[in-house]
Coordinates of C-alpha atoms in Angstrom, one line a residue:
Chain A
X1 CA 0.0 0.0 0.0
X2 CA 2.8 2.4 0.9
X3 CA 4.4 1.6 -2.5
X4 CA 1.3 2.7 -4.3
X5 CA 1.1 5.9 -2.4
X6 CA 4.6 6.8 -3.3
X7 CA 4.2 6.0 -7.0
X8 CA 1.2 8.2 -7.3
X9 CA 3.1 11.2 -6.0
X10 CA 5.9 13.0 -7.8
X11 CA 9.0 11.2 -9.2
X12 CA 11.5 12.7 -6.8
X13 CA 9.4 11.9 -3.8
X14 CA 9.1 8.3 -5.0
X15 CA 12.8 8.1 -5.4
X16 CA 13.5 9.5 -2.0
X17 CA 10.9 7.1 -0.5
X18 CA 12.7 4.2 -2.2
X19 CA 16.0 5.4 -0.7
X20 CA 14.6 5.8 2.8
X21 CA 16.7 3.0 4.3
X22 CA 19.9 4.4 2.8
X23 CA 19.1 7.8 4.4
X24 CA 18.5 6.0 7.7
X25 CA 22.0 4.5 7.5
X26 CA 23.4 7.8 6.4
X27 CA 21.8 10.0 9.0
X28 CA 24.1 9.4 12.1
X29 CA 27.2 10.0 10.0
X30 CA 25.7 13.0 8.3
X31 CA 24.7 14.6 11.6
X32 CA 28.3 13.9 12.8
X33 CA 29.9 15.5 9.7
X34 CA 27.8 18.6 9.8
X35 CA 28.2 19.1 13.6
X36 CA 31.9 18.5 13.9
X37 CA 33.5 19.0 10.4
X38 CA 31.3 21.4 8.4
X39 CA 29.5 23.7 10.8
X40 CA 32.6 24.6 12.8
X41 CA 34.2 25.9 9.6
X42 CA 31.9 28.9 10.0
X43 CA 33.2 29.4 13.5
X44 CA 36.3 30.7 11.7
X45 CA 34.4 33.9 11.1
X46 CA 35.5 35.0 14.5
X47 CA 38.9 35.5 12.9
X48 CA 37.4 38.6 11.3
X49 CA 36.1 39.9 14.6
X50 CA 37.4 41.1 17.8
X51 CA 35.6 38.2 19.5
X52 CA 34.6 38.8 23.1
X53 CA 33.9 35.6 25.0
X54 CA 31.5 37.4 27.3
X55 CA 29.4 38.7 24.4
X56 CA 27.8 36.6 21.7
X57 CA 29.1 36.0 18.2
X58 CA 26.5 38.5 16.8
X59 CA 27.5 41.2 19.3
X60 CA 31.2 41.1 18.7
X61 CA 32.9 43.7 16.6
X62 CA 33.9 43.0 13.0
X63 CA 37.5 44.0 12.2
X64 CA 38.0 42.7 8.7
X65 CA 41.5 41.4 8.0
X66 CA 43.1 43.1 11.0
X67 CA 43.9 39.8 12.7
X68 CA 45.5 38.4 9.5
X69 CA 47.6 41.6 9.2
X70 CA 48.8 41.0 12.7
X71 CA 50.1 37.6 11.7
X72 CA 52.7 39.2 9.5
X73 CA 53.6 42.0 11.8
X74 CA 53.8 39.9 15.0
X75 CA 57.5 38.9 15.5
X76 CA 56.4 35.9 17.6
X77 CA 54.2 34.4 15.0
X78 CA 56.9 34.8 12.3
X79 CA 59.3 33.0 14.6
X80 CA 56.7 30.3 15.2
X81 CA 56.2 29.9 11.5
X82 CA 60.0 29.6 11.0
X83 CA 60.2 27.0 13.7
X84 CA 57.3 25.0 12.1
X85 CA 58.9 24.9 8.7
X86 CA 62.4 24.2 10.1
X87 CA 61.3 21.3 12.2
X88 CA 59.2 20.0 9.3
X89 CA 62.1 20.2 6.8
X90 CA 64.4 18.5 9.3
X91 CA 61.9 15.7 9.6
X92 CA 61.7 15.4 5.8
X93 CA 65.5 15.3 5.6
X94 CA 66.2 12.8 8.4
X95 CA 63.0 10.9 9.0
X96 CA 61.7 10.4 5.5
X97 CA 64.7 8.4 4.1
X98 CA 65.0 6.1 7.1
X99 CA 62.1 3.6 6.2
X100 CA 63.4 3.4 2.6
X101 CA 66.8 2.2 3.7
X102 CA 65.3 -0.2 6.3
X103 CA 62.8 -1.6 3.7
X104 CA 65.6 -2.2 1.2
X105 CA 67.6 -4.0 3.9
X106 CA 64.6 -6.1 5.0
X107 CA 63.9 -6.9 1.4
X108 CA 67.4 -8.5 1.2
X109 CA 66.6 -10.9 4.0
X110 CA 65.9 -14.3 2.3
X111 CA 64.7 -16.2 5.4
X112 CA 61.0 -15.5 5.8
X113 CA 60.9 -16.3 9.5
X114 CA 63.8 -14.0 10.3
X115 CA 62.1 -11.2 8.3
X116 CA 58.9 -11.7 10.1
X117 CA 60.5 -11.6 13.6
X118 CA 62.3 -8.3 12.7
X119 CA 59.1 -6.9 11.3
X120 CA 57.2 -7.7 14.5
X121 CA 59.8 -5.9 16.6
X122 CA 60.1 -2.8 14.4
X123 CA 56.4 -2.2 13.9
X124 CA 55.7 -2.2 17.7
X125 CA 56.7 1.4 18.6
X126 CA 54.2 2.8 16.1
X127 CA 51.4 1.7 18.5
X128 CA 52.8 3.4 21.6
X129 CA 51.3 6.7 22.6
X130 CA 53.4 9.9 22.5
X131 CA 53.0 10.2 26.2
X132 CA 54.6 6.8 26.7
X133 CA 57.4 7.5 24.3
X134 CA 58.3 10.9 25.7
X135 CA 58.0 9.5 29.2
X136 CA 60.6 6.9 28.3
X137 CA 62.8 9.6 26.7
X138 CA 62.6 11.8 29.8
X139 CA 63.5 9.0 32.2
X140 CA 66.4 7.9 30.0
X141 CA 67.7 11.5 29.7
X142 CA 67.3 12.6 33.3
X143 CA 70.4 13.9 35.1
X144 CA 70.4 10.5 37.0
X145 CA 69.0 8.6 34.0
X146 CA 70.6 5.8 32.0
X147 CA 72.2 7.9 29.2
X148 CA 73.9 10.2 31.7
X149 CA 75.0 7.2 33.8
X150 CA 76.7 5.9 30.7
X151 CA 78.2 9.3 29.8
X152 CA 79.6 9.7 33.3
X153 CA 81.0 6.2 33.4
X154 CA 82.8 7.0 30.2
X155 CA 84.3 10.1 31.8
X156 CA 82.1 12.7 30.2
X157 CA 80.1 15.5 31.9
X158 CA 76.4 14.8 32.3
X159 CA 74.1 16.7 29.9
X160 CA 70.8 18.4 30.8
X161 CA 69.1 17.2 27.6
X162 CA 65.6 18.3 28.3
X163 CA 66.4 21.9 29.2
X164 CA 69.1 22.5 26.5
X165 CA 67.3 24.0 23.5
X166 CA 70.0 22.7 21.1
X167 CA 68.9 19.1 21.8
X168 CA 65.2 19.8 21.1
X169 CA 65.1 19.2 17.3
X170 CA 67.5 16.3 17.4
X171 CA 65.4 14.6 20.1
X172 CA 62.2 15.2 18.1
X173 CA 63.8 13.6 15.1
X174 CA 65.2 10.6 17.0
X175 CA 61.8 10.0 18.7
X176 CA 60.1 10.1 15.4
X177 CA 62.6 7.8 13.8
X178 CA 62.2 5.3 16.7
X179 CA 58.4 5.4 16.6
X180 CA 57.6 5.4 12.9
X181 CA 60.5 4.1 10.8
X182 CA 59.5 0.4 11.2
X183 CA 55.8 1.1 10.4
X184 CA 56.6 3.3 7.4
X185 CA 58.5 0.4 5.8
X186 CA 55.2 -1.3 5.0
X187 CA 54.4 0.9 2.0
X188 CA 58.0 0.6 0.6
X189 CA 58.0 -3.2 1.2
X190 CA 54.8 -3.4 -0.9
X191 CA 56.5 -1.5 -3.7
X192 CA 59.6 -3.7 -3.4
X193 CA 57.4 -6.8 -3.6
X194 CA 56.2 -5.8 -7.0
X195 CA 59.6 -5.5 -8.6
X196 CA 60.0 -7.5 -11.8
X197 CA 61.8 -10.7 -10.9
X198 CA 63.0 -11.4 -14.5
X199 CA 64.9 -8.2 -14.4
X200 CA 66.7 -9.3 -11.2
X201 CA 67.4 -12.7 -12.6
X202 CA 68.9 -11.2 -15.8
X203 CA 71.1 -8.9 -13.6
X204 CA 72.3 -11.9 -11.7
X205 CA 73.2 -13.7 -14.9
X206 CA 75.0 -10.6 -16.1
X207 CA 77.1 -10.8 -12.9
X208 CA 75.7 -7.8 -11.0
X209 CA 76.4 -8.2 -7.3
X210 CA 73.9 -7.4 -4.5
X211 CA 75.1 -3.8 -4.2
X212 CA 74.7 -3.2 -7.9
X213 CA 71.3 -4.8 -8.0
X214 CA 70.2 -2.5 -5.2
X215 CA 71.6 0.6 -6.9
X216 CA 70.6 0.0 -10.5
X217 CA 67.4 -2.1 -10.3
X218 CA 65.8 -2.1 -6.8
X219 CA 66.0 1.6 -5.9
X220 CA 65.1 2.8 -9.4
X221 CA 62.1 0.5 -9.4
X222 CA 60.7 2.1 -6.2
X223 CA 61.7 5.7 -7.1
X224 CA 58.2 6.7 -8.2
X225 CA 56.8 5.6 -4.9
X226 CA 59.5 7.6 -3.1
X227 CA 58.9 10.7 -5.2
X228 CA 55.1 10.6 -4.7
X229 CA 55.4 10.1 -0.9
X230 CA 58.0 12.9 -0.7
X231 CA 55.7 15.3 -2.7
X232 CA 52.7 14.5 -0.5
X233 CA 54.8 15.0 2.6
X234 CA 56.0 18.4 1.4
X235 CA 52.3 19.2 1.0
X236 CA 51.9 18.9 4.8
X237 CA 55.0 20.9 5.6
X238 CA 53.0 23.1 8.1
X239 CA 52.2 20.0 10.2
X240 CA 55.1 19.0 12.4
X241 CA 53.4 16.6 14.7
X242 CA 51.3 18.4 17.3
X243 CA 51.1 16.0 20.2
X244 CA 54.8 15.1 20.2
X245 CA 55.9 18.7 20.2
X246 CA 53.3 19.7 22.7
X247 CA 54.6 17.1 25.1
X248 CA 58.2 18.0 24.5
X249 CA 57.8 21.8 25.0
X250 CA 59.0 23.4 28.2
X251 CA 60.0 26.9 29.2
X252 CA 63.6 26.3 28.1
X253 CA 62.9 25.2 24.6
X254 CA 59.9 27.3 23.8
X255 CA 61.9 29.6 21.6
X256 CA 62.9 26.9 19.2
X257 CA 60.1 24.4 19.7
X258 CA 56.9 26.5 19.5
X259 CA 55.1 25.6 16.3
X260 CA 51.9 26.9 14.7
X261 CA 49.6 24.3 16.3
X262 CA 51.0 24.6 19.8
X263 CA 50.9 28.4 19.4
X264 CA 47.2 28.4 18.5
X265 CA 46.5 26.3 21.5
X266 CA 48.4 28.5 23.9
X267 CA 47.1 31.8 22.5
X268 CA 43.6 30.6 22.1
X269 CA 42.7 28.2 24.8
X270 CA 45.2 29.3 27.5
X271 CA 45.2 33.1 26.9
X272 CA 41.7 33.3 25.5
X273 CA 42.8 35.4 22.5
X274 CA 40.2 33.6 20.4
X275 CA 40.1 35.8 17.3
X276 CA 43.8 36.1 16.7
X277 CA 44.5 32.4 17.4
X278 CA 41.6 31.5 15.1
X279 CA 43.1 33.7 12.4
X280 CA 46.5 31.9 12.8
X281 CA 44.7 28.5 12.6
X282 CA 42.7 29.5 9.5
X283 CA 45.8 30.9 7.8
X284 CA 47.5 27.6 8.4
X285 CA 44.5 25.6 7.2
X286 CA 44.1 27.6 4.0
X287 CA 47.9 27.5 3.2
X288 CA 47.8 23.8 4.0
X289 CA 44.9 23.2 1.7
X290 CA 46.7 25.0 -1.2
X291 CA 49.9 23.1 -0.6
X292 CA 48.2 19.7 -0.5
X293 CA 46.2 20.4 -3.6
X294 CA 49.4 21.6 -5.3
X295 CA 51.3 18.5 -4.1
X296 CA 48.5 16.2 -5.4
X297 CA 48.6 17.9 -8.8
X298 CA 52.3 17.5 -8.9
X299 CA 52.0 13.8 -8.0
X300 CA 49.6 13.3 -10.8
X301 CA 52.0 14.9 -13.2
X302 CA 54.5 12.3 -12.2
X303 CA 52.2 9.7 -13.5
X304 CA 50.7 8.7 -10.2
X305 CA 46.9 8.6 -9.5
X306 CA 47.3 11.1 -6.7
X307 CA 45.2 10.8 -3.5
X308 CA 41.9 12.1 -4.8
Chain B
X1 CA 68.9 -22.1 -5.5
X2 CA 71.3 -19.4 -6.3
X3 CA 75.0 -19.9 -5.8
X4 CA 76.2 -17.6 -3.1
X5 CA 79.5 -15.8 -3.7
X6 CA 81.7 -14.8 -0.9
X7 CA 80.7 -11.1 -1.3
X8 CA 77.1 -12.2 -1.0
X9 CA 77.8 -13.9 2.3
X10 CA 79.5 -10.8 3.6
X11 CA 76.6 -8.6 2.4
X12 CA 74.2 -10.9 4.3
X13 CA 76.3 -10.9 7.4
X14 CA 76.5 -7.1 7.6
X15 CA 72.8 -6.8 6.7
X16 CA 71.8 -9.2 9.5
X17 CA 74.1 -7.4 11.9
X18 CA 72.6 -4.0 11.2
X19 CA 69.1 -5.2 11.3
X20 CA 69.8 -7.0 14.6
X21 CA 71.2 -3.8 16.0
X22 CA 68.1 -1.8 14.9
X23 CA 65.8 -4.4 16.4
X24 CA 67.8 -4.2 19.6
X25 CA 67.4 -0.4 19.6
X26 CA 63.6 -0.9 19.3
X27 CA 63.3 -3.4 22.1
X28 CA 65.9 -2.2 24.5
X29 CA 64.0 0.7 26.1
X30 CA 61.1 -1.6 26.9
X31 CA 63.3 -4.3 28.3
X32 CA 65.2 -1.7 30.5
X33 CA 61.9 -0.2 31.8
X34 CA 60.6 -3.7 32.5
X35 CA 63.7 -4.6 34.5
X36 CA 64.0 -1.4 36.5
X37 CA 60.3 -1.5 37.4
X38 CA 60.7 -4.9 39.0
X39 CA 64.0 -4.0 40.8
X40 CA 64.3 -3.4 44.5
X41 CA 65.5 -0.2 46.1
X42 CA 69.0 -1.7 46.9
X43 CA 69.6 -2.9 43.4
X44 CA 68.4 0.3 41.9
X45 CA 70.8 2.4 44.1
X46 CA 73.8 0.0 44.1
X47 CA 73.9 -1.2 40.5
X48 CA 75.0 1.1 37.7
X49 CA 72.9 -0.3 34.9
X50 CA 70.1 -2.8 35.4
X51 CA 69.5 -5.2 32.5
X52 CA 67.5 -7.8 34.3
X53 CA 66.0 -7.7 37.8
X54 CA 68.4 -9.4 40.2
X55 CA 65.9 -9.6 43.1
X56 CA 62.3 -9.4 41.9
X57 CA 60.4 -6.7 43.7
X58 CA 56.8 -5.7 43.2
X59 CA 56.8 -2.6 45.4
X60 CA 56.5 -0.2 42.5
X61 CA 53.4 -2.0 41.2
X62 CA 51.9 -2.3 44.7
X63 CA 52.4 1.4 45.1
X64 CA 50.8 2.6 41.8
X65 CA 47.7 0.5 42.4
X66 CA 47.5 1.8 46.0
X67 CA 47.1 5.4 44.8
X68 CA 43.5 6.3 44.0
X69 CA 44.4 8.1 40.7
X70 CA 46.2 5.3 38.7
X71 CA 43.7 2.5 39.1
X72 CA 40.8 4.9 38.5
X73 CA 42.4 6.2 35.3
X74 CA 43.0 2.7 34.1
X75 CA 39.3 1.9 34.6
X76 CA 38.2 5.1 32.8
X77 CA 40.5 4.4 29.9
X78 CA 39.4 0.8 29.5
X79 CA 35.7 1.7 29.6
X80 CA 36.2 4.7 27.3
X81 CA 38.2 2.6 24.8
X82 CA 35.5 -0.1 24.6
X83 CA 32.7 2.4 24.1
X84 CA 34.6 4.5 21.6
X85 CA 35.7 1.5 19.6
X86 CA 32.1 0.2 19.2
X87 CA 30.6 3.6 18.7
X88 CA 33.1 4.7 16.0
X89 CA 32.9 1.4 14.2
X90 CA 29.0 1.6 14.1
X91 CA 29.1 5.2 12.9
X92 CA 31.8 4.6 10.3
X93 CA 30.5 1.4 8.9
X94 CA 26.8 2.6 8.6
X95 CA 27.9 5.7 6.8
X96 CA 30.4 3.9 4.7
X97 CA 27.7 1.5 3.4
X98 CA 25.3 4.3 2.9
X99 CA 27.7 6.1 0.5
X100 CA 28.5 3.0 -1.4
X101 CA 24.9 3.3 -2.8
X102 CA 23.9 5.9 -5.4
X103 CA 21.1 8.0 -4.1
X104 CA 19.8 11.6 -4.3
X105 CA 22.7 13.8 -3.3
X106 CA 25.2 11.1 -3.0
X107 CA 27.8 12.9 -5.1
X108 CA 27.5 16.0 -2.9
X109 CA 28.0 14.0 0.2
X110 CA 31.1 12.2 -1.3
X111 CA 32.6 15.6 -2.2
X112 CA 31.9 16.9 1.3
X113 CA 33.7 13.9 2.8
X114 CA 36.8 14.4 0.7
X115 CA 36.8 18.1 1.5
X116 CA 36.9 17.4 5.2
X117 CA 39.9 15.2 4.6
X118 CA 41.7 18.3 3.2
X119 CA 40.4 21.1 5.3
X120 CA 39.7 20.9 9.0
X121 CA 37.9 23.6 10.8
X122 CA 40.8 24.2 13.1
X123 CA 41.4 23.8 16.8
X124 CA 39.6 26.9 18.2
X125 CA 36.3 26.5 16.2
X126 CA 36.2 22.8 17.0
X127 CA 36.7 23.6 20.7
X128 CA 34.0 26.3 20.5
X129 CA 31.6 23.7 19.0
X130 CA 32.2 21.2 21.8
X131 CA 31.8 24.0 24.4
X132 CA 28.6 25.4 22.9
X133 CA 27.1 21.9 22.9
X134 CA 27.8 21.8 26.6
X135 CA 30.1 18.8 26.4
X136 CA 33.1 20.2 28.3
X137 CA 34.0 18.0 31.3
X138 CA 31.8 15.2 30.0
X139 CA 32.9 11.9 28.4
X140 CA 30.9 12.9 25.3
X141 CA 33.6 15.4 24.5
X142 CA 36.0 12.5 24.1
X143 CA 33.6 10.3 22.2
X144 CA 31.6 12.4 19.8
X145 CA 34.1 14.8 18.0
X146 CA 36.2 11.8 16.8
X147 CA 33.4 9.4 16.0
X148 CA 34.3 9.0 12.3
X149 CA 37.8 9.2 10.9
X150 CA 37.4 10.4 7.4
X151 CA 40.3 8.3 6.2
X152 CA 38.8 5.1 7.8
X153 CA 35.4 6.0 6.3
X154 CA 36.9 6.1 2.8
X155 CA 38.9 2.9 3.2
X156 CA 35.9 1.0 4.6
X157 CA 33.8 2.3 1.7
X158 CA 36.3 1.0 -0.7
X159 CA 36.2 -2.4 1.0
X160 CA 32.4 -2.5 0.8
X161 CA 32.6 -1.6 -2.9
X162 CA 34.8 -4.7 -3.4
X163 CA 32.2 -7.1 -2.0
X164 CA 30.4 -9.2 -4.6
X165 CA 27.5 -7.1 -6.0
X166 CA 25.5 -10.1 -7.2
X167 CA 24.7 -11.1 -3.6
X168 CA 23.2 -7.7 -2.8
X169 CA 21.2 -7.6 -6.0
X170 CA 19.8 -11.0 -5.4
X171 CA 18.8 -9.9 -1.9
X172 CA 17.2 -6.8 -3.3
X173 CA 15.1 -8.9 -5.7
X174 CA 14.0 -11.0 -2.8
X175 CA 12.7 -7.8 -1.2
X176 CA 15.4 -7.0 1.3
X177 CA 16.0 -3.3 2.1
X178 CA 19.4 -1.7 2.5
X179 CA 19.3 -1.9 6.3
X180 CA 18.6 -5.6 6.1
X181 CA 21.4 -6.1 3.5
X182 CA 23.8 -4.2 5.8
X183 CA 23.1 -6.1 8.9
X184 CA 22.6 -9.6 7.4
X185 CA 25.1 -9.6 4.5
X186 CA 27.6 -6.7 4.6
X187 CA 28.6 -7.0 8.3
X188 CA 29.1 -10.8 8.3
X189 CA 31.1 -10.6 5.0
X190 CA 33.3 -7.8 6.4
X191 CA 34.2 -9.2 9.8
X192 CA 38.0 -9.4 9.2
X193 CA 38.2 -5.9 7.8
X194 CA 36.0 -4.4 10.5
X195 CA 38.1 -6.2 13.1
X196 CA 41.2 -4.4 11.7
X197 CA 39.5 -1.0 12.0
X198 CA 38.2 -1.8 15.5
X199 CA 41.8 -2.4 16.5
X200 CA 43.0 0.8 14.9
X201 CA 40.2 2.8 16.7
X202 CA 41.0 1.0 20.0
X203 CA 44.7 1.9 19.8
X204 CA 43.8 5.6 19.0
X205 CA 41.3 5.7 21.8
X206 CA 43.7 4.2 24.3
X207 CA 46.6 6.5 23.2
X208 CA 44.5 9.7 23.0
X209 CA 46.0 12.5 25.1
X210 CA 45.5 16.0 23.8
X211 CA 41.7 15.9 23.6
X212 CA 41.5 14.9 27.3
X213 CA 43.7 17.9 28.2
X214 CA 41.6 20.1 26.0
X215 CA 38.1 19.1 27.2
X216 CA 38.6 17.7 30.7
X217 CA 39.3 20.0 33.6
X218 CA 37.9 17.6 36.1
X219 CA 41.0 15.5 37.2
X220 CA 38.8 12.6 38.4
X221 CA 37.8 12.0 34.8
X222 CA 41.3 11.9 33.4
X223 CA 42.5 8.9 31.3
X224 CA 45.6 6.9 31.8
X225 CA 47.7 8.9 29.4
X226 CA 47.1 12.1 31.2
X227 CA 47.8 10.5 34.6
X228 CA 51.0 8.9 33.2
X229 CA 52.2 12.3 32.0
X230 CA 51.4 13.8 35.3
X231 CA 53.4 11.1 37.1
X232 CA 56.4 11.3 34.9
X233 CA 56.7 14.9 33.7
X234 CA 54.6 17.3 35.7
X235 CA 54.6 16.1 39.3
X236 CA 56.7 13.0 39.8
X237 CA 56.2 11.0 43.0
X238 CA 58.6 12.4 45.6
X239 CA 61.0 10.1 47.3
X240 CA 60.4 11.6 50.7
X241 CA 56.7 11.3 50.3
X242 CA 57.0 7.7 49.2
X243 CA 59.2 7.1 52.3
X244 CA 56.6 8.6 54.6
X245 CA 53.8 6.5 53.1
X246 CA 55.6 3.2 52.9
X247 CA 58.0 1.3 55.2
X248 CA 60.2 0.1 52.3
X249 CA 59.5 2.5 49.6
X250 CA 60.2 1.9 45.9
X251 CA 62.3 4.7 44.3
X252 CA 60.3 7.2 42.3
X253 CA 61.9 6.1 39.0
X254 CA 60.8 2.5 39.4
X255 CA 57.3 3.7 40.1
X256 CA 57.3 5.8 37.0
X257 CA 58.6 2.9 34.9
X258 CA 56.0 0.6 36.3
X259 CA 53.3 3.2 35.4
X260 CA 54.7 3.3 31.8
X261 CA 54.6 -0.5 31.5
X262 CA 51.1 -0.9 32.9
X263 CA 49.7 1.8 30.7
X264 CA 51.3 0.1 27.6
X265 CA 50.2 -3.4 28.6
X266 CA 46.8 -3.3 26.7
X267 CA 48.7 -2.4 23.5
X268 CA 51.2 -5.2 24.1
X269 CA 48.3 -7.6 24.7
X270 CA 46.4 -6.8 21.5
X271 CA 49.6 -6.5 19.4
X272 CA 49.5 -10.1 18.1
X273 CA 46.0 -9.4 16.8
X274 CA 47.0 -6.0 15.4
X275 CA 49.8 -7.7 13.6
X276 CA 47.5 -10.2 12.0
X277 CA 45.2 -7.4 10.8
X278 CA 47.2 -4.2 10.3
X279 CA 49.0 -5.1 7.1
X280 CA 45.6 -5.8 5.6
X281 CA 44.3 -2.5 6.8
X282 CA 47.3 -0.6 5.4
X283 CA 47.1 -2.3 2.1
X284 CA 43.4 -1.6 1.9
X285 CA 44.3 2.1 2.3
X286 CA 46.7 2.1 -0.5
X287 CA 44.2 0.9 -3.1
X288 CA 42.5 3.7 -4.7
X289 CA 38.7 3.4 -5.3

């Protein structure tokens, strides 16, 4: 009976009625997306206001682009931006190549069992929280911690690693390498698994040793994967790993360690400078969007599908 | 079998050696923390470097579970992780199946989903939303804002698309609606994939730190990650305080290491299952739909 009713009304209504169970399945997700991913985008409008938390959004004064102008005049923001890009580039230089090397080395292991045992060990740190990893680092690097014990037993002076700003970026890099190198090998191992075996056999017959096979066949075969991943990583150059840096920051290393994300948190949530911190966040979001779209286009030019 | 030259053997030897060294670097911190956390006061003070507990001592563990905060935070984290895992999986899989279908407005919704992958509203607007909904200091603030990971949504959708279409079409001809197809056909067929995503969601929920700091001012509602950070970095247990509380106190460092180990235990327990599933999950993600 319901079907009859629907078919007698307009075409669109009938179609919608036919799709009612799809909408039922869609509804919770749709409400979620609008509430937490779409609607808050309009919250960025306070970046164009001098938002007063004691007044409502509608009563706050509109100031146009004044907050964005402040971004480029504020020496602190400029420093924070430099920090962000510096840390990010350091990550790309030191963290990015590590899994490639490790994957190539793993790929040379002929015994499946050995390979699997190594993989189980090196994938593990990926699943530890940043709190756990940085707790471990702090306990190891304390004045009376293991590393300083070893240094002193070798006759060196102990080092105050956590309060010495010079050690901040190297520690970030080492933590990141320890946590993610193993896990990041997965994608390169997949690329290595698809190498043409006839090519390798031919090289062996021609007398190419292991080293030469790696240099002239294996690495060139995965170079497109490497280039694509590098381009896509460059697209997220304004992201330098929020939680890790947030946990590593202390009054001694703030000058070198403060990045855009942690700055927005401190300025906005801690100091209630909502409009300006929103402006910084929006600026980062828009530049990030442009960079990712650009990176994706570039990736497509290299003959890859891109991400979207 | 290939004939191995002498150079090949050297290559293998060096390769195994370096890989062994790397594996050792990955495992050593855990082993060290394990050993110190089970060491007695005397061993900790006298010995330079502890590689294995000489005299097993459970004082550090007795201490952390005698404090009210640690045990409570463990219970909060375990309950939250279970709730979040099921809730996220339900939200993600229902929406993922809905957008497999073509329906009025489906293109628009797909575009919206991809857009949210590229552009997030930002920290402050997200915080304001949670605040205006009145969720600050409630567990909802930790559950609702992260209910669907857009990346997981897209990957699960791709997985559903790969399921045999004929089965669904036959079911439709037999008069089944999409809801019935989802519950009776899609979910049973996707068990392994959904198990993988359940594990990913569970690990993320367990490891979550910043959102708790952001939304929870009430310290009695803190999760294990925040309490652990408090114990190690912000206000470490004081040796004098420990001594006043206990007759034979464990040193503060062994207490901290015990706390690290206990808070990592759930991850270590599910790791074998993770391993079985994660490669599948990662590979699913790399296939473009």
